[in-house]
Amino acid sequence: MSAQYEVRGPVAVIKLDNPPVNGLGHATRLGIANGLDRALADPAVKAIVLTGAGKAFSGGADIREFGSPKALAEPNLLSVILALEASGKPTIAAVHSVAMGGGLELALGCHYRVVSPGAQIALPEVKIGLIPGAGGTQRLPRVLGVENALNMIVSGEPVKSELLAAAPGQKLFDKLIDGDLMAGALAFAAEVADKRPLPLVRNLKVEHPNADAYFQFARNTVGAMSRNFPAPLKCVEAVAASAKMKFDDGMKVERELFLGLMVTPECKALRHAFTAERATTKIPDVPADTPVRDIKKLAVIGAGTMGGGITMNFLNAGLPVVMLEMKQDALDRGVATIRKNYEAQVKKGKLKADKYEQRMALLSTTLNYADLKDADMVIEAVFEEMGVKEKVFKTLDEVMKPGAILASNTSTLDVDKIAGFTKRPQDVIGTHFFSPANVMKLLEVVRGEKTAKDVLATVMGLGKKIKKTCVVSGVCDGFIGNRMIEQYSRQAGFLLDEGCTPAQVDKAVEKFGFAMGPFRMGDLAGNDIGWAIRKRRYQEKPHMRYSKTADLLCELGRYGQKTGAGWYDYVPGKRDAIPSSVVTDMLEKHRAALGITPRKISDDEIVHRLVFSLVNEGAKIVDEGIALRASDIDMVYLTGYGFPLHRGGPMCYADTVGLFNVVAAMKRFAANPRDDAEFWKPAPLLARLAAEGNTFG
Ligand SMILES: NC(=O)c1ccc[n+]([C@@H]2O[C@H](COP(=O)([O-])OP(=O)(O)OC[C@H]3O[C@@H](n4cnc5c(N)ncnc54)[C@H](O)[C@@H]3O)[C@@H](O)[C@H]2O)c1
């Protein structure tokens, strides 16, 4: 049973005990219900304290039960809360550290609540596409007032207990206990043991001087901010019900809204992203207790676009970095860019001036490899040429201390080959950051053939420390993300060949929810990068079909925003993408030369050809073991490529569409003579799952 029971004098103490955060799984709920029964049956017990063992009161639902029948099995959370309310002896929640979601709802079902300062209090259900479903939307407004409660419920963000306890008129906490919480709770229990009637949150009135106008305002603002997600507006409706209806009727509204949201694709996508994020850290042959190397100081080679951004991550986390370049002016430029970035944050009020200085004080620079000898890890971010990488890694092998981790930020080169330049390939790993490296959440951690397990574990831990979403990738061309995006770009090219304009493709994809369509993205990143890669790639694989449109664009010198023209025209100093007659002409001539009569292509076809091209390559990546699981691919796309969160990532989206339907669409695309039948051959894993009626999930 996941709750302890003991009697201390006249008080029964029920202590939730389900590490790590006392999730309210079935055994824990049963433990509370049984503890309550025992306490009520014991004539010596006059009051009941409910508290949490370890590092939380309760973090809410047990995510291990997500989607399983156990999550709803009796006693469910609503029944437990009703039993606490109905108790003839006073129940007191003693809250420390964390009371979130169901944990807070449980506390709200008690007659009294005492709390330690510093506890994080939240109803975060909105973050997984839901509203609180065990009375949170009806009870929180009764103790905090409509506006404070709605802010917490719509944002899902935690608020510190001492702030809530100090809010005027609040009835959430009866006492803020500095010092020993249990001693304070027992004393409080003794004080209230004989007080009758027992106070119930449900009996409190919800008052607002101008409720209708306030909720209309809330609908407008929340609706505008939560475009693709239904849950935030439902939070408003549920809280509005608390103000308008009797408690039990409000509870019914909450229940209906909760169950309605549960089956939406958006909720499914958000829950998927939530569990997928946690799954990324699990590496089957590298258990969580794998010893890690101590990383106290880092070195970064190259102070360019990536080197500077990478460095900032570690300075932000309080780790010293020494940056090495070939020439002083390159170092100076690198440091100036870092300063500029921090100064912009200071100006916006996002960073305190003294913090900025502390971070800069952690940065040192050098032109001399000897200065790297005491670094525990080095990350190389020099030019993307094997010859340059070879020289750098041979030198690092000579100067770095034994056991230091040698990482490369290469985006396209073979990490095993790079490891082979050293006599310590077990210490070499890929750390593929995304640009801007100080902003983007994604870090692909590239596990080489010989990378030692403790090196992988160390880098995953370090990635967490710098707040990245780390996804393990095996070695292959482009790793997970770029290998997939190549197929997406090829397909985008075929769409132009057939009659689409860049703007039409971008708009369709952006309507689907992508942050940016492929052509606007190309203009931002620089079309010349893909051009260089294609020259190499299609020399190696001459049989691979691709559209020549992007090459023709580059031959016109239209590299994108940096040259003031790309797929679109740009006005100097502005980033607005303006459809270009030069590009339209170029595309028309290209089609005429190929004898193509352009056809009108629907938004639906555009989106599905692009997204399913990701899915098919993703399936190959899982099958080959490059990605550990399909959900890792979703995390790569959600955190590194602007894939719409409400779709859950390409693999999750494919599951939602149904893999049978995905394969059927691919067959239709393959039959199009302007497309590429080879391209649309379903990956074996995809074909198998579709035939079995199975999913990637
Ligand atoms: N730019 C991106 O979006 C991006 C994204 C992911 C990975 N990468 C990879 O990161 C690496 C760096 O890319 P970047 O965009 O920062 O390039 P960059 O040209 O902006 O910077 C490279 C820096 O390395 C320095 N350098 C070159 N050779 C060196 C040497 N032998 N010793 C020390 N310094 C040297 C250069 O002076 C330059 O400042 C490449 O491998 C690239 O493929 C880039």
mmCIF file of N, CA and C in Angstrom, residues 575-626:
data_model
loop_
_atom_site.group_PDB
_atom_site.id
_atom_site.type_symbol
_atom_site.label_atom_id
_atom_site.label_comp_id
_atom_site.label_asym_id
_atom_site.label_seq_id
_atom_site.Cartn_x
_atom_site.Cartn_y
_atom_site.Cartn_z
ATOM 1 N N ARG A 575 11.943 41.488 -42.327
ATOM 2 C CA ARG A 575 11.970 40.045 -42.548
ATOM 3 C C ARG A 575 10.731 39.531 -43.285
ATOM 4 N N ASP A 576 9.838 40.454 -43.676
ATOM 5 C CA ASP A 576 8.622 40.016 -44.367
ATOM 6 C C ASP A 576 8.966 39.346 -45.691
ATOM 7 N N ALA A 577 8.368 38.156 -45.901
ATOM 8 C CA ALA A 577 8.623 37.418 -47.137
ATOM 9 C C ALA A 577 7.629 37.873 -48.205
ATOM 10 N N ILE A 578 8.152 38.484 -49.290
ATOM 11 C CA ILE A 578 7.278 39.020 -50.340
ATOM 12 C C ILE A 578 7.398 38.115 -51.574
ATOM 13 N N PRO A 579 6.275 37.544 -52.043
ATOM 14 C CA PRO A 579 6.346 36.673 -53.221
ATOM 15 C C PRO A 579 7.088 37.370 -54.364
ATOM 16 N N SER A 580 7.926 36.597 -55.064
ATOM 17 C CA SER A 580 8.854 37.200 -56.022
ATOM 18 C C SER A 580 8.495 36.818 -57.454
ATOM 19 N N SER A 581 8.406 37.829 -58.331
ATOM 20 C CA SER A 581 8.103 37.539 -59.740
ATOM 21 C C SER A 581 9.295 36.854 -60.410
ATOM 22 N N VAL A 582 10.495 37.133 -59.915
ATOM 23 C CA VAL A 582 11.687 36.475 -60.472
ATOM 24 C C VAL A 582 11.580 34.960 -60.249
ATOM 25 N N VAL A 583 11.160 34.589 -59.042
ATOM 26 C CA VAL A 583 11.045 33.162 -58.710
ATOM 27 C C VAL A 583 9.903 32.532 -59.521
ATOM 28 N N THR A 584 8.793 33.253 -59.634
ATOM 29 C CA THR A 584 7.674 32.728 -60.428
ATOM 30 C C THR A 584 8.129 32.458 -61.862
ATOM 31 N N ASP A 585 8.844 33.399 -62.450
ATOM 32 C CA ASP A 585 9.381 33.239 -63.824
ATOM 33 C C ASP A 585 10.291 32.024 -63.907
ATOM 34 N N MET A 586 11.183 31.946 -62.924
ATOM 35 C CA MET A 586 12.160 30.854 -62.909
ATOM 36 C C MET A 586 11.417 29.499 -62.879
ATOM 37 N N LEU A 587 10.376 29.422 -62.020
ATOM 38 C CA LEU A 587 9.632 28.159 -61.893
ATOM 39 C C LEU A 587 8.882 27.840 -63.185
ATOM 40 N N GLU A 588 8.307 28.873 -63.802
ATOM 41 C CA GLU A 588 7.550 28.628 -65.043
ATOM 42 C C GLU A 588 8.465 28.107 -66.142
ATOM 43 N N LYS A 589 9.625 28.727 -66.269
ATOM 44 C CA LYS A 589 10.580 28.283 -67.304
ATOM 45 C C LYS A 589 11.035 26.852 -67.024
ATOM 46 N N HIS A 590 11.280 26.576 -65.762
ATOM 47 C CA HIS A 590 11.737 25.244 -65.354
ATOM 48 C C HIS A 590 10.686 24.192 -65.727
ATOM 49 N N ARG A 591 9.418 24.482 -65.414
ATOM 50 C CA ARG A 591 8.351 23.526 -65.737
ATOM 51 C C ARG A 591 8.227 23.343 -67.248
ATOM 52 N N ALA A 592 8.315 24.463 -67.958
ATOM 53 C CA ALA A 592 8.184 24.383 -69.419
ATOM 54 C C ALA A 592 9.295 23.505 -69.992
ATOM 55 N N ALA A 593 10.505 23.677 -69.450
ATOM 56 C CA ALA A 593 11.641 22.893 -69.959
ATOM 57 C C ALA A 593 11.420 21.390 -69.722
ATOM 58 N N LEU A 594 10.719 21.087 -68.635
ATOM 59 C CA LEU A 594 10.463 19.665 -68.336
ATOM 60 C C LEU A 594 9.169 19.166 -68.982
ATOM 61 N N GLY A 595 8.460 20.075 -69.641
ATOM 62 C CA GLY A 595 7.194 19.693 -70.277
ATOM 63 C C GLY A 595 6.076 19.447 -69.281
ATOM 64 N N ILE A 596 6.126 20.140 -68.143
ATOM 65 C CA ILE A 596 5.093 19.940 -67.111
ATOM 66 C C ILE A 596 3.993 20.988 -67.252
ATOM 67 N N THR A 597 2.748 20.522 -67.307
ATOM 68 C CA THR A 597 1.630 21.454 -67.219
ATOM 69 C C THR A 597 1.276 21.571 -65.740
ATOM 70 N N PRO A 598 1.417 22.771 -65.183
ATOM 71 C CA PRO A 598 1.174 22.883 -63.734
ATOM 72 C C PRO A 598 -0.263 22.529 -63.366
ATOM 73 N N ARG A 599 -0.429 21.908 -62.208
ATOM 74 C CA ARG A 599 -1.790 21.601 -61.743
ATOM 75 C C ARG A 599 -2.007 22.208 -60.366
ATOM 76 N N LYS A 600 -3.284 22.367 -60.028
ATOM 77 C CA LYS A 600 -3.634 22.938 -58.715
ATOM 78 C C LYS A 600 -3.533 21.817 -57.685
ATOM 79 N N ILE A 601 -2.788 22.050 -56.642
ATOM 80 C CA ILE A 601 -2.611 21.028 -55.614
ATOM 81 C C ILE A 601 -3.257 21.524 -54.321
ATOM 82 N N SER A 602 -4.039 20.676 -53.682
ATOM 83 C CA SER A 602 -4.773 21.115 -52.479
ATOM 84 C C SER A 602 -3.819 21.248 -51.283
ATOM 85 N N ASP A 603 -4.246 22.064 -50.328
ATOM 86 C CA ASP A 603 -3.466 22.230 -49.092
ATOM 87 C C ASP A 603 -3.283 20.888 -48.392
ATOM 88 N N ASP A 604 -4.344 20.100 -48.429
ATOM 89 C CA ASP A 604 -4.303 18.803 -47.776
ATOM 90 C C ASP A 604 -3.211 17.914 -48.387
ATOM 91 N N GLU A 605 -3.147 17.897 -49.706
ATOM 92 C CA GLU A 605 -2.119 17.081 -50.363
ATOM 93 C C GLU A 605 -0.721 17.621 -50.022
ATOM 94 N N ILE A 606 -0.594 18.935 -50.045
ATOM 95 C CA ILE A 606 0.713 19.534 -49.732
ATOM 96 C C ILE A 606 1.182 19.077 -48.351
ATOM 97 N N VAL A 607 0.298 19.262 -47.375
ATOM 98 C CA VAL A 607 0.669 18.944 -45.992
ATOM 99 C C VAL A 607 0.993 17.461 -45.850
ATOM 100 N N HIS A 608 0.163 16.618 -46.426
ATOM 101 C CA HIS A 608 0.387 15.197 -46.211
ATOM 102 C C HIS A 608 1.604 14.680 -46.948
ATOM 103 N N ARG A 609 1.869 15.227 -48.125
ATOM 104 C CA ARG A 609 3.104 14.790 -48.800
ATOM 105 C C ARG A 609 4.324 15.184 -47.975
ATOM 106 N N LEU A 610 4.278 16.363 -47.381
ATOM 107 C CA LEU A 610 5.442 16.795 -46.590
ATOM 108 C C LEU A 610 5.548 16.024 -45.272
ATOM 109 N N VAL A 611 4.429 15.911 -44.573
ATOM 110 C CA VAL A 611 4.500 15.268 -43.252
ATOM 111 C C VAL A 611 4.767 13.762 -43.392
ATOM 112 N N PHE A 612 4.135 13.120 -44.365
ATOM 113 C CA PHE A 612 4.353 11.674 -44.503
ATOM 114 C C PHE A 612 5.755 11.360 -45.020
ATOM 115 N N SER A 613 6.389 12.323 -45.683
ATOM 116 C CA SER A 613 7.788 12.083 -46.073
ATOM 117 C C SER A 613 8.662 12.024 -44.811
ATOM 118 N N LEU A 614 8.295 12.826 -43.806
ATOM 119 C CA LEU A 614 9.006 12.741 -42.514
ATOM 120 C C LEU A 614 8.719 11.397 -41.848
ATOM 121 N N VAL A 615 7.460 11.003 -41.896
ATOM 122 C CA VAL A 615 7.049 9.781 -41.198
ATOM 123 C C VAL A 615 7.763 8.562 -41.783
ATOM 124 N N ASN A 616 7.832 8.501 -43.103
ATOM 125 C CA ASN A 616 8.434 7.328 -43.738
ATOM 126 C C ASN A 616 9.921 7.229 -43.392
ATOM 127 N N GLU A 617 10.615 8.358 -43.455
ATOM 128 C CA GLU A 617 12.042 8.323 -43.110
ATOM 129 C C GLU A 617 12.205 8.035 -41.608
ATOM 130 N N GLY A 618 11.288 8.602 -40.816
ATOM 131 C CA GLY A 618 11.321 8.354 -39.372
ATOM 132 C C GLY A 618 11.188 6.861 -39.068
ATOM 133 N N ALA A 619 10.311 6.188 -39.796
ATOM 134 C CA ALA A 619 10.116 4.747 -39.578
ATOM 135 C C ALA A 619 11.404 3.986 -39.888
ATOM 136 N N LYS A 620 12.106 4.412 -40.947
ATOM 137 C CA LYS A 620 13.387 3.751 -41.276
ATOM 138 C C LYS A 620 14.388 3.976 -40.145
ATOM 139 N N ILE A 621 14.381 5.184 -39.606
ATOM 140 C CA ILE A 621 15.328 5.546 -38.544
ATOM 141 C C ILE A 621 15.095 4.710 -37.277
ATOM 142 N N VAL A 622 13.824 4.445 -36.987
ATOM 143 C CA VAL A 622 13.516 3.597 -35.824
ATOM 144 C C VAL A 622 13.933 2.159 -36.124
ATOM 145 N N ASP A 623 13.591 1.714 -37.315
ATOM 146 C CA ASP A 623 13.890 0.333 -37.718
ATOM 147 C C ASP A 623 15.391 0.054 -37.677
ATOM 148 N N GLU A 624 16.168 1.035 -38.089
ATOM 149 C CA GLU A 624 17.627 0.844 -38.112
ATOM 150 C C GLU A 624 18.245 1.022 -36.726
ATOM 151 N N GLY A 625 17.467 1.418 -35.760
ATOM 152 C CA GLY A 625 18.000 1.616 -34.414
ATOM 153 C C GLY A 625 18.750 2.934 -34.254
ATOM 154 N N ILE A 626 18.623 3.830 -35.233
ATOM 155 C CA ILE A 626 19.269 5.158 -35.115
ATOM 156 C C ILE A 626 18.558 5.951 -34.013
#
